[in-house]
Amino acid sequence: MLIWFLPLFLLLLMVGLPVVFGLLAAPFALLVLDDQGRQLSVLYRNLYTGMDSFPLMALPFFMLAGEIMNRGGITTRLVEFSQAFMGHLRGGLAHVNILSSILFAGLSGSAVADTSALGSTLIPAMEKNGYTRKFAAAITAASSVIGPIIPPSGIMIIYAYVMGESVAALFLAGIVPGILVGLGLMVMVRLMADRYDLPKAERIVHTGQDISKTEYWVSFALLRLNLAGLLMAAYAGIAGRVGLTSVNAEGDTVQAVDRWIVFAVMLAFAHGFLMLYRGKVSHDFRLVCKKAVAPLQTPIIILGGILIGVFTPTEASAIAVAYALIVSFFVLRSMKTRDLMGVLSRSALSTSAVLLLVGAAVSFKTVVSLSYAPQILTDIILGLSENPLILLFLINILLFIVGMFLDAGPAIIILGPILGPIFTELGVHPVHFAIIMSVNLTVGLATPPMGLVLFVASTVSGEKVEAIAKAILPFLAVEIFVIFLITYVPEISMTVPYLTGFLGCSPDIGFQACINPGPSIN
């Protein structure tokens, strides 16, 4: 009888029961009817243990960091920075919307936060500039799905927790797919520009910019450090090939030139390059860029710290909160102490909802383990075909349909433990399947009829959901194309984590053997 837990759960959702209660009520009812009441204590004990996890602490910290950044006026700075760079293209504000979503993704990791924060700023601006309100709301909703793909990503933290994967590997694997979605949307905007007579191009650089001395010198230093760090990474990549490094008898890497000397040279070069570039742009353009430097350090700190091994993803989330507070209070001076109560309360409410959902889903997994659902579903899937390419196509269709009705977090928690092992046995790398599933379900947030960000965009813009759903279809087509591209070209998502050593492969195994492990079943 326990096999009926999933249909009962779906029925409860259809009658309007909140997901978290459905995740608990369906297993409860079936355990009682199946005379397995002794398992109820395990079910509800898992509700707590599912939330009591060190890796999951990254969720509230990242949410809090995003809330602080948003309250500190970061959104406006990112939009102005995007306008200065992309405003000169045809359909400029649509491109600005997409680029702002890419930048904002590195701060919040949430599609809903992206839609509400950027939508409230950009939708009125686009409408004033000649765009229809439904088009402005549609591009905002479509681009907001980039938020959970580019790190930090809340749904990838959940997936890593549920499936026991590396959070760092998933973060790194999401970088290129997220950027690819953004570039695809920009291409679609350009193709639509002439046909739909989108407004003419206009570079928007606000005049009369002002910046405090503290922020000016912080940005001055960070720009040079970032460029020098990038040059150091390039140097590290080629040093071994040109004989600047060697390995001694103990197996340690020996540098021909001291790293600090190399860094000093790179820092001097970065300073010279930036001073040369300084004379080629206007004063206001320089200030717009400087005002975006401090906020954009958040993803750099997170990924940089993880890559060089300074801290774990969970510790990185706490560092992100500390950095957000320092920037908002002491660099930008855009927050006051009295603002903290509202920020903390909003963050606590969002976090409690997510963690309660995770705990309920872990309890839900108890029934999955007691039933034969995974084995039955495995037999059904393998009965359709043993060709992984065909099965990946079918599973993408399934995930796309699920994403229309169910939020990404619950869908990952429910389907991940069932589908993940099946495709791992078929030879799909666990990290690759994680990205396929995460991106697919994230796109579902913007898919009619129940896409959550469609309703958020409707609330922000005042436009009907039906009108936004119709206008978003060309952008959804682009995102679906990217999903299949990620599915069948694993190099897109797997190259970055492979090069940084987070896939756990032996150095002598080779790239293709690492990202395509091969089937483990007959």
PDB file of C-alpha atoms in Angstrom, residues 274-385:
ATOM      1  CA  LEU A 274      43.628  50.354 -15.356  1.00  0.00           C
ATOM      2  CA  MET A 275      45.279  53.775 -15.461  1.00  0.00           C
ATOM      3  CA  LEU A 276      45.605  53.437 -19.255  1.00  0.00           C
ATOM      4  CA  TYR A 277      41.935  52.450 -19.536  1.00  0.00           C
ATOM      5  CA  ARG A 278      40.954  55.314 -17.222  1.00  0.00           C
ATOM      6  CA  GLY A 279      41.717  57.916 -19.871  1.00  0.00           C
ATOM      7  CA  LYS A 280      39.469  56.255 -22.453  1.00  0.00           C
ATOM      8  CA  VAL A 281      36.160  56.555 -20.572  1.00  0.00           C
ATOM      9  CA  SER A 282      34.172  59.371 -19.011  1.00  0.00           C
ATOM     10  CA  HIS A 283      34.336  60.372 -15.361  1.00  0.00           C
ATOM     11  CA  ASP A 284      30.710  59.328 -14.736  1.00  0.00           C
ATOM     12  CA  PHE A 285      31.272  55.922 -16.376  1.00  0.00           C
ATOM     13  CA  ARG A 286      34.257  55.296 -14.105  1.00  0.00           C
ATOM     14  CA  LEU A 287      32.209  56.146 -11.021  1.00  0.00           C
ATOM     15  CA  VAL A 288      29.351  53.858 -12.065  1.00  0.00           C
ATOM     16  CA  CYS A 289      31.851  51.010 -12.399  1.00  0.00           C
ATOM     17  CA  LYS A 290      33.549  51.831  -9.089  1.00  0.00           C
ATOM     18  CA  LYS A 291      30.197  51.816  -7.277  1.00  0.00           C
ATOM     19  CA  ALA A 292      29.560  48.259  -8.493  1.00  0.00           C
ATOM     20  CA  VAL A 293      32.971  46.869  -7.490  1.00  0.00           C
ATOM     21  CA  ALA A 294      32.354  46.310  -3.766  1.00  0.00           C
ATOM     22  CA  PRO A 295      28.983  44.485  -4.200  1.00  0.00           C
ATOM     23  CA  LEU A 296      30.359  42.264  -6.963  1.00  0.00           C
ATOM     24  CA  GLN A 297      33.107  40.961  -4.687  1.00  0.00           C
ATOM     25  CA  THR A 298      30.606  38.644  -2.969  1.00  0.00           C
ATOM     26  CA  PRO A 299      30.683  35.821  -5.569  1.00  0.00           C
ATOM     27  CA  ILE A 300      34.435  36.325  -5.982  1.00  0.00           C
ATOM     28  CA  ILE A 301      34.989  35.883  -2.244  1.00  0.00           C
ATOM     29  CA  ILE A 302      32.695  32.859  -2.090  1.00  0.00           C
ATOM     30  CA  LEU A 303      34.142  30.990  -5.075  1.00  0.00           C
ATOM     31  CA  GLY A 304      37.710  32.186  -4.536  1.00  0.00           C
ATOM     32  CA  GLY A 305      37.741  31.064  -0.916  1.00  0.00           C
ATOM     33  CA  ILE A 306      36.294  27.667  -1.796  1.00  0.00           C
ATOM     34  CA  LEU A 307      38.702  27.131  -4.709  1.00  0.00           C
ATOM     35  CA  ILE A 308      41.866  27.882  -2.768  1.00  0.00           C
ATOM     36  CA  GLY A 309      40.635  25.883   0.214  1.00  0.00           C
ATOM     37  CA  VAL A 310      40.362  28.712   2.731  1.00  0.00           C
ATOM     38  CA  PHE A 311      36.829  27.763   3.751  1.00  0.00           C
ATOM     39  CA  THR A 312      33.997  25.348   3.018  1.00  0.00           C
ATOM     40  CA  PRO A 313      30.779  26.455   1.248  1.00  0.00           C
ATOM     41  CA  THR A 314      29.015  26.677   4.627  1.00  0.00           C
ATOM     42  CA  GLU A 315      31.792  28.840   6.046  1.00  0.00           C
ATOM     43  CA  ALA A 316      31.748  30.859   2.815  1.00  0.00           C
ATOM     44  CA  SER A 317      28.087  31.701   3.446  1.00  0.00           C
ATOM     45  CA  ALA A 318      28.961  33.134   6.873  1.00  0.00           C
ATOM     46  CA  ILE A 319      31.831  35.112   5.322  1.00  0.00           C
ATOM     47  CA  ALA A 320      29.356  36.454   2.742  1.00  0.00           C
ATOM     48  CA  VAL A 321      27.117  37.758   5.541  1.00  0.00           C
ATOM     49  CA  ALA A 322      30.071  39.419   7.293  1.00  0.00           C
ATOM     50  CA  TYR A 323      31.210  41.008   4.030  1.00  0.00           C
ATOM     51  CA  ALA A 324      27.666  42.202   3.223  1.00  0.00           C
ATOM     52  CA  LEU A 325      27.439  43.870   6.645  1.00  0.00           C
ATOM     53  CA  ILE A 326      30.848  45.551   6.280  1.00  0.00           C
ATOM     54  CA  VAL A 327      30.029  46.836   2.806  1.00  0.00           C
ATOM     55  CA  SER A 328      26.537  48.047   3.692  1.00  0.00           C
ATOM     56  CA  PHE A 329      27.464  49.707   7.003  1.00  0.00           C
ATOM     57  CA  PHE A 330      31.011  50.988   6.514  1.00  0.00           C
ATOM     58  CA  VAL A 331      31.738  51.209   2.775  1.00  0.00           C
ATOM     59  CA  LEU A 332      28.438  52.167   1.134  1.00  0.00           C
ATOM     60  CA  ARG A 333      26.911  53.436   4.401  1.00  0.00           C
ATOM     61  CA  SER A 334      23.496  52.550   2.992  1.00  0.00           C
ATOM     62  CA  MET A 335      22.196  50.761   6.087  1.00  0.00           C
ATOM     63  CA  LYS A 336      21.517  51.844   9.647  1.00  0.00           C
ATOM     64  CA  THR A 337      21.332  49.728  12.792  1.00  0.00           C
ATOM     65  CA  ARG A 338      17.560  50.118  12.855  1.00  0.00           C
ATOM     66  CA  ASP A 339      17.353  48.356   9.462  1.00  0.00           C
ATOM     67  CA  LEU A 340      18.802  45.126  10.873  1.00  0.00           C
ATOM     68  CA  MET A 341      15.605  44.021  12.620  1.00  0.00           C
ATOM     69  CA  GLY A 342      13.610  44.044   9.389  1.00  0.00           C
ATOM     70  CA  VAL A 343      16.403  42.313   7.470  1.00  0.00           C
ATOM     71  CA  LEU A 344      16.789  39.599  10.104  1.00  0.00           C
ATOM     72  CA  SER A 345      13.041  38.990  10.420  1.00  0.00           C
ATOM     73  CA  ARG A 346      12.523  38.678   6.639  1.00  0.00           C
ATOM     74  CA  SER A 347      15.522  36.379   6.366  1.00  0.00           C
ATOM     75  CA  ALA A 348      14.330  34.264   9.312  1.00  0.00           C
ATOM     76  CA  LEU A 349      10.865  33.825   7.786  1.00  0.00           C
ATOM     77  CA  SER A 350      12.285  32.809   4.395  1.00  0.00           C
ATOM     78  CA  THR A 351      14.803  30.455   5.984  1.00  0.00           C
ATOM     79  CA  SER A 352      12.303  28.807   8.320  1.00  0.00           C
ATOM     80  CA  ALA A 353       9.970  28.057   5.399  1.00  0.00           C
ATOM     81  CA  VAL A 354      12.779  26.454   3.380  1.00  0.00           C
ATOM     82  CA  LEU A 355      14.248  24.450   6.266  1.00  0.00           C
ATOM     83  CA  LEU A 356      10.829  23.200   7.367  1.00  0.00           C
ATOM     84  CA  LEU A 357      10.254  22.076   3.786  1.00  0.00           C
ATOM     85  CA  VAL A 358      13.619  20.281   3.738  1.00  0.00           C
ATOM     86  CA  GLY A 359      12.874  18.558   7.059  1.00  0.00           C
ATOM     87  CA  ALA A 360       9.448  17.429   5.834  1.00  0.00           C
ATOM     88  CA  ALA A 361      10.955  16.148   2.599  1.00  0.00           C
ATOM     89  CA  VAL A 362      13.571  14.120   4.498  1.00  0.00           C
ATOM     90  CA  SER A 363      10.693  12.545   6.439  1.00  0.00           C
ATOM     91  CA  PHE A 364       8.972  11.915   3.126  1.00  0.00           C
ATOM     92  CA  LYS A 365      12.079   9.997   2.030  1.00  0.00           C
ATOM     93  CA  THR A 366      11.497   7.596   4.910  1.00  0.00           C
ATOM     94  CA  VAL A 367       8.386   6.289   3.189  1.00  0.00           C
ATOM     95  CA  VAL A 368      10.261   6.168  -0.107  1.00  0.00           C
ATOM     96  CA  SER A 369      12.820   3.875   1.507  1.00  0.00           C
ATOM     97  CA  LEU A 370      10.092   1.687   3.046  1.00  0.00           C
ATOM     98  CA  SER A 371       8.188   1.356  -0.217  1.00  0.00           C
ATOM     99  CA  TYR A 372       9.400  -0.197  -3.443  1.00  0.00           C
ATOM    100  CA  ALA A 373       8.965   3.031  -5.402  1.00  0.00           C
ATOM    101  CA  PRO A 374      12.630   3.417  -6.436  1.00  0.00           C
ATOM    102  CA  GLN A 375      12.875  -0.153  -7.692  1.00  0.00           C
ATOM    103  CA  ILE A 376       9.545   0.032  -9.514  1.00  0.00           C
ATOM    104  CA  LEU A 377      10.428   3.350 -11.138  1.00  0.00           C
ATOM    105  CA  THR A 378      13.865   2.006 -12.092  1.00  0.00           C
ATOM    106  CA  ASP A 379      12.286  -0.999 -13.800  1.00  0.00           C
ATOM    107  CA  ILE A 380       9.808   1.256 -15.630  1.00  0.00           C
ATOM    108  CA  ILE A 381      12.517   3.652 -16.849  1.00  0.00           C
ATOM    109  CA  LEU A 382      14.921   0.904 -17.913  1.00  0.00           C
ATOM    110  CA  GLY A 383      12.016  -0.885 -19.591  1.00  0.00           C
ATOM    111  CA  LEU A 384      11.508   2.101 -21.888  1.00  0.00           C
ATOM    112  CA  SER A 385      15.077   1.991 -23.182  1.00  0.00           C
TER     113      SER A 385
END
